[in-house]
C-alpha positions as a LaTeX table, in Angstrom:
\begin{tabular}{lrrr}
\hline
Residue & $x$ (\AA) & $y$ (\AA) & $z$ (\AA) \\
\hline
Met1 & 127.24 & 35.54 & 148.59 \\
Pro2 & 128.14 & 34.02 & 145.20 \\
Asp3 & 128.93 & 30.29 & 145.23 \\
Glu4 & 132.71 & 29.84 & 145.01 \\
Ser5 & 132.16 & 26.77 & 142.84 \\
Ile6 & 131.27 & 29.17 & 139.99 \\
Pro7 & 134.07 & 31.72 & 140.11 \\
Leu8 & 133.48 & 35.12 & 138.62 \\
Gly9 & 136.60 & 34.61 & 136.51 \\
Val10 & 134.88 & 31.90 & 134.46 \\
Pro11 & 132.23 & 32.74 & 131.85 \\
Thr12 & 128.78 & 31.24 & 132.37 \\
Pro13 & 126.00 & 30.59 & 129.82 \\
Ala14 & 123.57 & 32.78 & 131.80 \\
Arg15 & 125.80 & 35.83 & 131.74 \\
Met16 & 126.92 & 35.26 & 128.14 \\
Tyr17 & 123.27 & 35.06 & 127.09 \\
Asp18 & 122.53 & 38.24 & 129.02 \\
Glu19 & 125.29 & 40.06 & 127.16 \\
Ala20 & 123.98 & 38.78 & 123.79 \\
Leu21 & 120.58 & 40.26 & 124.68 \\
His22 & 122.18 & 43.61 & 125.55 \\
Gly23 & 121.64 & 43.03 & 129.27 \\
Lys24 & 123.70 & 44.48 & 132.05 \\
Asp25 & 124.38 & 41.61 & 134.40 \\
His26 & 127.62 & 40.19 & 133.03 \\
Tyr27 & 131.34 & 40.61 & 133.42 \\
Glu28 & 134.42 & 41.21 & 131.31 \\
Val29 & 135.12 & 37.45 & 131.17 \\
Asp30 & 131.64 & 36.93 & 129.60 \\
Arg31 & 132.16 & 39.72 & 127.09 \\
Arg32 & 135.49 & 38.25 & 126.05 \\
Ala33 & 133.94 & 34.84 & 125.49 \\
Asn34 & 131.18 & 36.35 & 123.39 \\
Ala35 & 133.75 & 38.37 & 121.43 \\
Thr36 & 135.22 & 35.09 & 120.36 \\
Leu37 & 131.81 & 34.00 & 119.22 \\
Tyr38 & 131.14 & 37.25 & 117.38 \\
Glu39 & 134.48 & 36.96 & 115.62 \\
Gly40 & 133.77 & 33.49 & 114.37 \\
Ile41 & 130.07 & 33.80 & 113.45 \\
Gly42 & 129.16 & 37.52 & 113.38 \\
Glu43 & 127.75 & 39.59 & 116.18 \\
Ala44 & 124.41 & 40.20 & 114.44 \\
Ser45 & 123.88 & 36.52 & 113.87 \\
Val46 & 124.57 & 35.56 & 117.49 \\
Arg47 & 122.40 & 38.29 & 118.89 \\
Ala48 & 119.59 & 37.32 & 116.50 \\
Thr49 & 119.72 & 33.73 & 117.71 \\
Ala50 & 119.53 & 34.91 & 121.35 \\
Leu51 & 116.58 & 37.15 & 120.56 \\
Glu52 & 114.77 & 34.48 & 118.48 \\
Asn53 & 115.07 & 32.16 & 121.47 \\
Arg54 & 113.84 & 34.73 & 123.92 \\
Arg55 & 110.79 & 35.56 & 121.91 \\
Phe56 & 110.02 & 31.83 & 121.51 \\
Leu57 & 110.02 & 31.59 & 125.31 \\
Gly58 & 107.54 & 34.49 & 125.57 \\
Arg59 & 105.17 & 32.95 & 123.04 \\
Val60 & 105.29 & 29.54 & 124.73 \\
Val61 & 104.48 & 30.98 & 128.13 \\
Arg62 & 101.75 & 33.25 & 126.80 \\
Arg63 & 100.08 & 30.45 & 124.84 \\
Leu64 & 100.25 & 27.93 & 127.66 \\
Ala65 & 98.90 & 30.39 & 130.14 \\
Ala66 & 96.19 & 32.09 & 128.00 \\
Glu67 & 95.05 & 29.16 & 125.82 \\
His68 & 95.90 & 26.03 & 127.75 \\
Gly69 & 95.08 & 27.22 & 131.31 \\
Ile70 & 98.53 & 26.49 & 132.77 \\
Arg71 & 99.09 & 28.37 & 136.02 \\
Gln72 & 102.34 & 26.79 & 137.21 \\
Phe73 & 105.69 & 27.19 & 135.46 \\
Leu74 & 109.14 & 25.80 & 136.26 \\
Asp75 & 111.71 & 27.76 & 134.25 \\
Ile76 & 114.82 & 25.56 & 134.39 \\
Gly77 & 118.17 & 27.18 & 133.50 \\
Ser78 & 116.27 & 30.48 & 133.41 \\
Gly79 & 119.30 & 32.73 & 133.18 \\
Leu80 & 119.37 & 36.34 & 134.27 \\
Pro81 & 116.33 & 38.53 & 134.38 \\
Thr82 & 115.85 & 40.35 & 131.04 \\
Met83 & 113.08 & 41.37 & 128.70 \\
Arg84 & 109.55 & 40.05 & 129.39 \\
Asn85 & 110.25 & 37.41 & 131.99 \\
Thr86 & 108.23 & 34.26 & 132.41 \\
His87 & 106.32 & 35.37 & 135.50 \\
Gln88 & 105.42 & 38.69 & 133.88 \\
Ile89 & 103.89 & 37.00 & 130.87 \\
Ala90 & 102.11 & 34.19 & 132.86 \\
Gln91 & 100.68 & 36.60 & 135.34 \\
Glu92 & 99.13 & 38.73 & 132.61 \\
Ala93 & 96.84 & 35.71 & 132.00 \\
Asp94 & 96.31 & 35.18 & 135.70 \\
Pro95 & 97.93 & 37.24 & 138.48 \\
Gly96 & 97.88 & 34.08 & 140.58 \\
Ala97 & 100.10 & 32.13 & 138.19 \\
Arg98 & 103.12 & 30.64 & 139.99 \\
Val99 & 106.65 & 30.66 & 138.56 \\
Leu100 & 109.78 & 29.06 & 139.99 \\
Tyr101 & 113.00 & 30.09 & 138.29 \\
Val102 & 115.90 & 27.64 & 138.58 \\
Asp103 & 119.56 & 28.22 & 137.67 \\
Tyr104 & 122.82 & 26.84 & 138.95 \\
Asp105 & 124.62 & 30.21 & 138.56 \\
Pro106 & 124.14 & 31.93 & 141.97 \\
Ile107 & 124.46 & 35.31 & 140.31 \\
Val108 & 121.04 & 34.69 & 138.82 \\
Ala109 & 119.51 & 34.55 & 142.28 \\
Val110 & 121.46 & 37.65 & 143.40 \\
His111 & 120.12 & 39.75 & 140.53 \\
Gly112 & 116.79 & 38.01 & 140.17 \\
Arg113 & 115.41 & 38.53 & 143.66 \\
Ala114 & 114.57 & 42.07 & 142.57 \\
Leu115 & 111.87 & 40.43 & 140.42 \\
Leu116 & 110.06 & 38.88 & 143.38 \\
Glu117 & 106.95 & 40.95 & 143.41 \\
Gly118 & 104.85 & 38.57 & 145.54 \\
Asp119 & 104.47 & 35.07 & 146.89 \\
Asn120 & 103.91 & 33.60 & 143.43 \\
Thr121 & 107.45 & 33.96 & 142.09 \\
Arg122 & 110.62 & 32.48 & 143.51 \\
Ile123 & 114.18 & 31.62 & 142.48 \\
Leu124 & 116.05 & 28.47 & 143.37 \\
Thr125 & 119.77 & 27.88 & 142.90 \\
Ala126 & 120.15 & 24.28 & 141.76 \\
Asp127 & 121.61 & 22.22 & 138.90 \\
Met128 & 119.22 & 20.54 & 136.50 \\
Arg129 & 121.73 & 17.67 & 136.11 \\
Glu130 & 120.36 & 16.62 & 139.53 \\
Pro131 & 116.57 & 16.80 & 139.09 \\
Ala132 & 115.88 & 15.62 & 142.63 \\
Ala133 & 117.61 & 18.73 & 143.99 \\
Ile134 & 114.90 & 20.72 & 142.23 \\
Leu135 & 111.90 & 18.44 & 142.64 \\
Asp136 & 112.48 & 17.89 & 146.36 \\
Ala137 & 113.54 & 21.41 & 147.30 \\
Pro138 & 111.35 & 23.19 & 149.91 \\
Glu139 & 111.04 & 26.20 & 147.54 \\
Thr140 & 109.51 & 23.89 & 144.91 \\
His141 & 107.11 & 22.22 & 147.34 \\
Asp142 & 106.02 & 25.54 & 148.67 \\
Leu143 & 105.14 & 26.88 & 145.25 \\
Ile144 & 104.39 & 24.06 & 142.80 \\
Asp145 & 101.61 & 21.47 & 143.13 \\
Phe146 & 102.58 & 18.49 & 141.04 \\
Thr147 & 99.10 & 17.02 & 141.32 \\
Arg148 & 97.98 & 19.73 & 138.92 \\
Pro149 & 99.35 & 20.50 & 135.42 \\
Val150 & 102.65 & 22.30 & 135.28 \\
Ala151 & 104.77 & 23.63 & 132.41 \\
Val152 & 108.49 & 22.79 & 132.67 \\
Leu153 & 110.62 & 25.00 & 130.44 \\
Phe154 & 114.09 & 23.98 & 129.21 \\
Ile155 & 114.76 & 26.93 & 126.96 \\
Ala156 & 118.24 & 26.93 & 125.39 \\
Val157 & 119.74 & 24.74 & 128.11 \\
Phe158 & 120.18 & 21.25 & 126.79 \\
His159 & 122.96 & 22.21 & 124.44 \\
Phe160 & 124.96 & 22.61 & 127.62 \\
Ile161 & 124.25 & 19.02 & 128.69 \\
Thr162 & 126.55 & 16.28 & 127.45 \\
Pro163 & 125.34 & 12.87 & 126.13 \\
Ala164 & 126.65 & 11.29 & 129.31 \\
Glu165 & 124.52 & 13.66 & 131.39 \\
Asp166 & 121.53 & 12.65 & 129.25 \\
Pro167 & 118.91 & 15.35 & 128.60 \\
Ala168 & 116.17 & 12.70 & 128.18 \\
Arg169 & 116.86 & 11.44 & 131.74 \\
Ile170 & 116.44 & 15.00 & 133.09 \\
Val171 & 113.15 & 15.48 & 131.28 \\
Ala172 & 111.86 & 12.08 & 132.36 \\
Ala173 & 112.45 & 12.95 & 136.04 \\
Phe174 & 110.12 & 15.98 & 135.73 \\
Arg175 & 107.61 & 14.14 & 133.51 \\
Glu176 & 107.23 & 11.29 & 136.08 \\
Arg177 & 106.45 & 13.81 & 138.80 \\
Ser178 & 104.07 & 15.88 & 136.67 \\
Ala179 & 100.34 & 15.45 & 136.40 \\
Pro180 & 98.60 & 14.51 & 133.09 \\
Gly181 & 98.00 & 17.62 & 131.02 \\
Ser182 & 101.41 & 19.06 & 131.92 \\
Tyr183 & 103.68 & 20.49 & 129.29 \\
Val184 & 107.37 & 20.70 & 128.49 \\
Gly185 & 108.95 & 23.43 & 126.37 \\
Ile186 & 112.40 & 22.98 & 124.82 \\
Ser187 & 114.62 & 24.93 & 122.50 \\
His188 & 118.08 & 23.71 & 121.39 \\
Leu189 & 120.93 & 24.72 & 119.10 \\
Thr190 & 121.16 & 22.31 & 116.26 \\
Ser191 & 123.75 & 20.97 & 113.86 \\
Asp192 & 121.05 & 20.80 & 111.13 \\
Gly193 & 121.62 & 23.86 & 108.96 \\
Thr194 & 124.52 & 25.15 & 111.05 \\
Pro195 & 127.79 & 25.03 & 109.09 \\
Pro196 & 130.65 & 23.13 & 110.75 \\
Gly197 & 132.70 & 26.33 & 111.02 \\
Glu198 & 129.93 & 28.00 & 113.03 \\
Gln199 & 129.61 & 25.00 & 115.28 \\
Arg200 & 133.32 & 25.14 & 116.06 \\
Ser201 & 133.01 & 28.87 & 116.83 \\
Trp202 & 130.20 & 28.13 & 119.34 \\
Glu203 & 132.21 & 25.33 & 120.88 \\
Lys204 & 135.35 & 27.48 & 121.14 \\
Ala205 & 133.51 & 30.27 & 122.87 \\
Phe206 & 132.24 & 27.90 & 125.56 \\
Glu207 & 135.27 & 25.69 & 125.98 \\
Asn208 & 136.45 & 27.58 & 129.04 \\
Ala209 & 132.98 & 28.29 & 130.38 \\
Thr210 & 131.20 & 26.46 & 133.14 \\
Ser211 & 129.39 & 24.28 & 130.56 \\
Pro212 & 130.49 & 23.02 & 127.13 \\
Met213 & 128.49 & 23.44 & 123.91 \\
Val214 & 126.84 & 20.32 & 122.50 \\
Phe215 & 125.04 & 20.44 & 119.16 \\
Arg216 & 122.28 & 17.89 & 118.32 \\
Thr217 & 120.32 & 16.99 & 115.21 \\
Arg218 & 116.60 & 17.52 & 114.92 \\
Glu219 & 116.08 & 13.80 & 115.47 \\
Glu220 & 118.17 & 13.85 & 118.64 \\
Ile221 & 116.29 & 16.87 & 119.98 \\
Asn222 & 112.97 & 15.21 & 119.15 \\
Gly223 & 114.07 & 12.25 & 121.29 \\
Ile224 & 114.33 & 14.45 & 124.37 \\
Phe225 & 110.50 & 14.84 & 124.21 \\
Asp226 & 110.06 & 11.12 & 124.85 \\
Gly227 & 106.82 & 10.57 & 126.81 \\
Tyr228 & 105.27 & 13.81 & 125.57 \\
Glu229 & 103.06 & 14.39 & 122.52 \\
Leu230 & 104.31 & 17.38 & 120.56 \\
Ile231 & 101.55 & 19.98 & 120.04 \\
Glu232 & 101.18 & 21.88 & 116.78 \\
Pro233 & 103.27 & 22.83 & 114.88 \\
Gly234 & 105.69 & 20.25 & 116.27 \\
Leu235 & 109.45 & 20.64 & 116.55 \\
Val236 & 110.25 & 23.61 & 114.26 \\
Arg237 & 112.45 & 26.64 & 113.84 \\
Pro238 & 111.36 & 28.81 & 116.79 \\
Trp239 & 110.38 & 31.79 & 114.72 \\
Thr240 & 107.77 & 29.63 & 113.02 \\
Trp241 & 106.19 & 28.47 & 116.32 \\
His242 & 102.90 & 30.45 & 116.51 \\
Pro243 & 104.43 & 33.73 & 115.28 \\
Asp244 & 102.87 & 36.98 & 116.53 \\
Asp245 & 102.88 & 40.65 & 115.62 \\
Glu246 & 106.08 & 41.19 & 117.62 \\
Gly247 & 108.05 & 39.27 & 115.03 \\
Ser248 & 111.28 & 37.33 & 115.53 \\
Pro249 & 114.68 & 37.01 & 113.90 \\
Gln250 & 114.66 & 34.11 & 111.45 \\
Thr251 & 117.72 & 31.89 & 111.87 \\
Thr252 & 118.57 & 28.24 & 111.19 \\
Ser253 & 120.41 & 27.86 & 114.51 \\
Leu254 & 117.65 & 26.42 & 116.70 \\
Tyr255 & 114.74 & 24.03 & 116.97 \\
Gly256 & 111.95 & 24.49 & 119.48 \\
Gly257 & 108.74 & 22.80 & 120.45 \\
Val258 & 106.23 & 22.10 & 123.17 \\
Gly259 & 104.99 & 18.67 & 124.31 \\
Arg260 & 102.02 & 17.57 & 126.37 \\
Lys261 & 101.86 & 14.73 & 128.85 \\
Arg262 & 98.73 & 12.65 & 128.37 \\
\hline
\end{tabular}
């Protein structure tokens, strides 16, 4: 049953993102929230940002699995199942690759369990603001071996975390538990290159959602990688991060990068 702490009458980032990607697992309240966003920024622009971010996720997973030998992935704030999910990409490199999806919206688990094709993919309902609830969960211990390298993915989630909640603190909790050779992947909406009017439209769309919208500069986003060494090409616009033949929308809304723990 859905968690009553996240009522269906309140829009959530996971369902709003699903709608922006032309998914099917959202409600009228999410569509209304996105309509506010489309009115202020333009529907094509918002959908392009969502797609750019999704394709960045795919390239990160594929590269870490195929070229860096990562066989364990923690997808934090994973959102609803949609195109080319993390486990599908990772398991193309190795069918034994393990993926744990984590989201605090219980609707994600309800819809996502259909993805569970074997023992190597699971979904955990937990809030990344409380890292111990993820790190110490039985589902995590059953699937993830922190004595071996793991990739922790925070894709388009930290712009829902306030300064008081401290994204760097959250990343540090996972870094401290991870083995050397582990990775972190992050994408984040940025105030750099985003006009103030567009920022206000994003913030207005999420003001009644379960999480607010928080913009950060490139320098602030870079600070979240503390303790990791950014791999090439560094913290960049996601569409420039190891582009492939699939292509990607080219926006100035986001920064993305991947760091390695020594």
